[in-house]
mmCIF file of C-alpha atoms in Angstrom:
data_model
loop_
_atom_site.group_PDB
_atom_site.id
_atom_site.type_symbol
_atom_site.label_atom_id
_atom_site.label_comp_id
_atom_site.label_asym_id
_atom_site.label_seq_id
_atom_site.Cartn_x
_atom_site.Cartn_y
_atom_site.Cartn_z
ATOM 1 C CA UNK A 1 0.000 0.000 0.000
ATOM 2 C CA UNK A 2 1.535 3.284 -1.156
ATOM 3 C CA UNK A 3 1.102 6.448 0.842
ATOM 4 C CA UNK A 4 2.534 9.915 0.245
ATOM 5 C CA UNK A 5 2.211 12.421 3.078
ATOM 6 C CA UNK A 6 3.105 16.063 2.601
ATOM 7 C CA UNK A 7 3.956 18.468 5.391
ATOM 8 C CA UNK A 8 5.483 21.887 5.877
ATOM 9 C CA UNK A 9 2.786 24.075 4.419
ATOM 10 C CA UNK A 10 2.121 27.307 6.270
ATOM 11 C CA UNK A 11 1.158 30.941 5.971
ATOM 12 C CA UNK A 12 4.130 33.218 5.298
ATOM 13 C CA UNK A 13 4.781 36.740 4.165
ATOM 14 C CA UNK A 14 6.035 37.503 0.698
ATOM 15 C CA UNK A 15 9.788 37.092 0.507
ATOM 16 C CA UNK A 16 9.792 34.319 3.068
ATOM 17 C CA UNK A 17 10.781 30.689 2.771
ATOM 18 C CA UNK A 18 9.243 27.306 3.390
ATOM 19 C CA UNK A 19 10.434 23.751 3.009
ATOM 20 C CA UNK A 20 7.891 21.127 2.101
ATOM 21 C CA UNK A 21 8.430 17.449 2.779
ATOM 22 C CA UNK A 22 6.781 14.386 1.321
ATOM 23 C CA UNK A 23 7.238 11.142 3.193
ATOM 24 C CA UNK A 24 6.675 7.967 1.207
ATOM 25 C CA UNK A 25 5.665 4.548 2.391
ATOM 26 C CA UNK A 26 5.313 1.611 0.055
ATOM 27 C CA UNK A 27 7.690 3.042 -2.546
ATOM 28 C CA UNK A 28 11.041 4.765 -2.857
ATOM 29 C CA UNK A 29 11.661 8.036 -4.657
ATOM 30 C CA UNK A 30 13.955 6.515 -7.234
ATOM 31 C CA UNK A 31 13.927 5.212 -10.794
ATOM 32 C CA UNK A 32 10.507 6.611 -11.691
ATOM 33 C CA UNK A 33 9.228 10.145 -12.085
ATOM 34 C CA UNK A 34 8.431 12.062 -8.907
ATOM 35 C CA UNK A 35 7.832 15.661 -8.071
ATOM 36 C CA UNK A 36 5.742 18.500 -6.798
ATOM 37 C CA UNK A 37 2.569 19.999 -8.236
ATOM 38 C CA UNK A 38 0.350 22.803 -7.064
ATOM 39 C CA UNK A 39 -3.217 23.953 -7.493
ATOM 40 C CA UNK A 40 -4.267 27.518 -6.828
ATOM 41 C CA UNK A 41 -7.931 28.440 -6.258
ATOM 42 C CA UNK A 42 -9.832 28.406 -9.514
ATOM 43 C CA UNK A 43 -6.897 27.025 -11.467
ATOM 44 C CA UNK A 44 -5.832 23.638 -12.722
ATOM 45 C CA UNK A 45 -3.139 21.616 -11.038
ATOM 46 C CA UNK A 46 0.266 22.379 -12.526
ATOM 47 C CA UNK A 47 3.731 20.878 -12.207
ATOM 48 C CA UNK A 48 6.148 22.858 -10.065
ATOM 49 C CA UNK A 49 9.250 20.688 -10.102
ATOM 50 C CA UNK A 50 9.793 17.205 -11.450
ATOM 51 C CA UNK A 51 12.590 14.665 -11.255
ATOM 52 C CA UNK A 52 12.245 12.553 -14.370
ATOM 53 C CA UNK A 53 12.995 8.861 -14.807
ATOM 54 C CA UNK A 54 16.557 9.633 -15.916
ATOM 55 C CA UNK A 55 17.147 11.937 -12.947
ATOM 56 C CA UNK A 56 16.742 15.187 -14.847
ATOM 57 C CA UNK A 57 15.236 17.973 -12.777
ATOM 58 C CA UNK A 58 12.875 20.524 -14.269
ATOM 59 C CA UNK A 59 11.154 23.563 -12.834
ATOM 60 C CA UNK A 60 8.206 25.653 -13.874
ATOM 61 C CA UNK A 61 9.407 28.973 -15.271
ATOM 62 C CA UNK A 62 7.584 30.799 -12.497
ATOM 63 C CA UNK A 63 9.693 29.147 -9.773
ATOM 64 C CA UNK A 64 13.101 28.817 -11.430
ATOM 65 C CA UNK A 65 15.836 30.222 -9.246
ATOM 66 C CA UNK A 66 13.574 30.267 -6.199
ATOM 67 C CA UNK A 67 12.544 26.642 -5.610
ATOM 68 C CA UNK A 68 14.761 23.580 -5.251
ATOM 69 C CA UNK A 69 13.647 19.966 -5.311
ATOM 70 C CA UNK A 70 15.662 17.321 -3.508
ATOM 71 C CA UNK A 71 15.327 13.982 -1.803
ATOM 72 C CA UNK A 72 17.085 12.078 0.931
ATOM 73 C CA UNK A 73 19.652 9.458 -0.007
ATOM 74 C CA UNK A 74 17.386 6.596 0.984
ATOM 75 C CA UNK A 75 14.624 7.795 -1.314
ATOM 76 C CA UNK A 76 12.093 7.970 1.467
ATOM 77 C CA UNK A 77 11.436 11.695 1.504
ATOM 78 C CA UNK A 78 11.066 14.293 -1.221
ATOM 79 C CA UNK A 79 11.593 17.961 -0.434
ATOM 80 C CA UNK A 80 10.762 21.301 -1.970
ATOM 81 C CA UNK A 81 12.705 24.290 -0.688
ATOM 82 C CA UNK A 82 10.820 27.454 -1.558
ATOM 83 C CA UNK A 83 12.557 30.810 -1.232
ATOM 84 C CA UNK A 84 11.556 34.354 -2.111
ATOM 85 C CA UNK A 85 7.922 33.357 -1.963
ATOM 86 C CA UNK A 86 5.397 35.453 -3.843
ATOM 87 C CA UNK A 87 1.661 35.845 -3.366
ATOM 88 C CA UNK A 88 1.144 33.967 -6.623
ATOM 89 C CA UNK A 89 2.776 30.905 -5.038
ATOM 90 C CA UNK A 90 -0.302 30.510 -2.859
ATOM 91 C CA UNK A 91 -1.722 27.069 -3.578
ATOM 92 C CA UNK A 92 -2.176 23.563 -2.316
ATOM 93 C CA UNK A 93 1.055 21.700 -3.011
ATOM 94 C CA UNK A 94 0.955 18.019 -3.878
ATOM 95 C CA UNK A 95 3.636 15.394 -3.991
ATOM 96 C CA UNK A 96 3.349 12.726 -6.687
ATOM 97 C CA UNK A 97 5.235 9.661 -7.824
ATOM 98 C CA UNK A 98 4.745 7.334 -10.745
ATOM 99 C CA UNK A 99 3.350 3.937 -10.118
ATOM 100 C CA UNK A 100 5.786 1.173 -10.929
ATOM 101 C CA UNK A 101 6.499 -2.526 -11.009
ATOM 102 C CA UNK A 102 9.844 -4.069 -10.191
ATOM 103 C CA UNK A 103 10.885 -3.596 -13.807
ATOM 104 C CA UNK A 104 9.224 -0.539 -15.264
ATOM 105 C CA UNK A 105 7.462 2.715 -14.464
ATOM 106 C CA UNK A 106 3.827 3.374 -15.222
ATOM 107 C CA UNK A 107 2.405 6.710 -16.317
ATOM 108 C CA UNK A 108 -0.236 6.682 -13.615
ATOM 109 C CA UNK A 109 0.689 8.445 -10.394
ATOM 110 C CA UNK A 110 0.260 8.207 -6.673
ATOM 111 C CA UNK A 111 -0.707 11.498 -5.030
ATOM 112 C CA UNK A 112 -0.453 12.898 -1.561
ATOM 113 C CA UNK A 113 -3.291 14.736 0.132
ATOM 114 C CA UNK A 114 -1.693 18.149 -0.322
ATOM 115 C CA UNK A 115 -0.399 20.856 1.986
ATOM 116 C CA UNK A 116 -1.567 24.469 1.925
ATOM 117 C CA UNK A 117 0.908 27.267 1.263
ATOM 118 C CA UNK A 118 -0.416 30.788 1.695
ATOM 119 C CA UNK A 119 1.750 33.795 0.887
ATOM 120 C CA UNK A 120 0.509 37.254 1.807
#
């Protein structure tokens, strides 16, 4: 049974920083795509930062230079360091990881429940 649990969301002032965490059980953050998404009120969910299957890291243009994705060496926890936060970063942030077998990755994803980030 796979479970992704996000934490670290909070209310902060513009210019501040937050670090989100996503703890995984039932899978490791390795080999398959994993990353962070966000959904602002009235908008569709969008990718924020993704680590692809080959390890390449990508960022949405709106967060480049401000956000950094990382994970612990064991692959149990995924992080998102968010600096220089702006009001437009306000959203629910979700952690996601591709489903997988022992041999290949699937395009379907597991999702966490989300953590609220509010920037004022």
